[in-house]
Amino acid sequence: ASIDRARLPDRVNEFLNYLINVKGSGKLTVESYARDLQLFFSFLINQKNASDPPAPDEKPDLSSIDDAFLSAVTVRDIYDF
């Protein structure tokens, strides 16, 4: 299934566009990056909201991810993922 890029943060879409337009990456590569980043940011949001976890079938709202959120991502977050 294709990723709904409208649900992804602007910076992620900018990166995906870079992969397509500058690097010449293929569709499957870009979709893999999009899916991995969606999972990573969903994980971070769920960690941030650990006291109020979403329902198992509920996808986190990625629209809250902005430059400040991205700047706060740590190496520990990446390891925890």
GROMACS .gro file of C-alpha atoms in nm:
model
   81
    1ALA     CA    1   0.000   0.000   0.000
    2SER     CA    2   0.119   0.349  -0.083
    3ILE     CA    3   0.199   0.600   0.188
    4ASP     CA    4  -0.031   0.901   0.210
    5ARG     CA    5   0.231   1.173   0.182
    6ALA     CA    6  -0.025   1.437   0.283
    7ARG     CA    7  -0.010   1.289   0.635
    8LEU     CA    8   0.367   1.329   0.656
    9PRO     CA    9   0.542   1.637   0.797
   10ASP     CA   10   0.662   1.898   0.548
   11ARG     CA   11   1.030   1.825   0.617
   12VAL     CA   12   0.978   1.456   0.542
   13ASN     CA   13   0.812   1.542   0.212
   14GLU     CA   14   1.098   1.777   0.130
   15PHE     CA   15   1.342   1.493   0.195
   16LEU     CA   16   1.138   1.251  -0.018
   17ASN     CA   17   1.126   1.506  -0.300
   18TYR     CA   18   1.506   1.539  -0.271
   19LEU     CA   19   1.540   1.163  -0.307
   20ILE     CA   20   1.325   1.167  -0.621
   21ASN     CA   21   1.446   1.484  -0.792
   22VAL     CA   22   1.812   1.511  -0.692
   23LYS     CA   23   1.920   1.158  -0.610
   24GLY     CA   24   1.699   0.991  -0.873
   25SER     CA   25   1.578   0.730  -0.626
   26GLY     CA   26   1.316   0.483  -0.743
   27LYS     CA   27   0.955   0.470  -0.631
   28LEU     CA   28   1.003   0.169  -0.403
   29THR     CA   29   1.306   0.327  -0.235
   30VAL     CA   30   1.115   0.648  -0.167
   31GLU     CA   31   0.814   0.455  -0.036
   32SER     CA   32   1.043   0.256   0.194
   33TYR     CA   33   1.194   0.575   0.335
   34ALA     CA   34   0.847   0.725   0.377
   35ARG     CA   35   0.718   0.416   0.559
   36ASP     CA   36   1.025   0.398   0.786
   37LEU     CA   37   1.003   0.768   0.873
   38GLN     CA   38   0.630   0.738   0.938
   39LEU     CA   39   0.697   0.450   1.178
   40PHE     CA   40   0.979   0.640   1.348
   41PHE     CA   41   0.776   0.956   1.402
   42SER     CA   42   0.474   0.755   1.516
   43PHE     CA   43   0.702   0.587   1.771
   44LEU     CA   44   0.831   0.924   1.895
   45ILE     CA   45   0.481   1.066   1.930
   46ASN     CA   46   0.364   0.756   2.117
   47GLN     CA   47   0.667   0.783   2.348
   48LYS     CA   48   0.592   1.150   2.411
   49ASN     CA   49   0.229   1.064   2.490
   50ALA     CA   50   0.304   0.746   2.685
   51SER     CA   51   0.062   0.842   2.962
   52ASP     CA   52  -0.222   0.862   2.706
   53PRO     CA   53  -0.149   0.594   2.445
   54PRO     CA   54  -0.360   0.575   2.129
   55ALA     CA   55  -0.592   0.285   2.056
   56PRO     CA   56  -0.412  -0.005   1.881
   57ASP     CA   57  -0.570   0.073   1.543
   58GLU     CA   58  -0.530   0.451   1.576
   59LYS     CA   59  -0.251   0.621   1.383
   60PRO     CA   60  -0.081   0.913   1.559
   61ASP     CA   61  -0.131   1.260   1.417
   62LEU     CA   62   0.198   1.345   1.250
   63SER     CA   63   0.091   1.702   1.178
   64SER     CA   64   0.235   1.809   1.514
   65ILE     CA   65   0.586   1.739   1.388
   66ASP     CA   66   0.760   2.067   1.317
   67ASP     CA   67   1.119   2.191   1.313
   68ALA     CA   68   1.125   2.220   1.692
   69PHE     CA   69   1.012   1.858   1.727
   70LEU     CA   70   1.277   1.745   1.480
   71SER     CA   71   1.546   1.947   1.658
   72ALA     CA   72   1.459   1.773   1.984
   73VAL     CA   73   1.517   1.422   1.844
   74THR     CA   74   1.815   1.267   2.016
   75VAL     CA   75   2.048   0.979   1.942
   76ARG     CA   76   1.879   0.802   2.234
   77ASP     CA   77   1.544   0.832   2.055
   78ILE     CA   78   1.697   0.664   1.752
   79TYR     CA   79   1.846   0.385   1.964
   80ASP     CA   80   1.516   0.337   2.147
   81PHE     CA   81   1.339   0.299   1.815
   0.00000   0.00000   0.00000
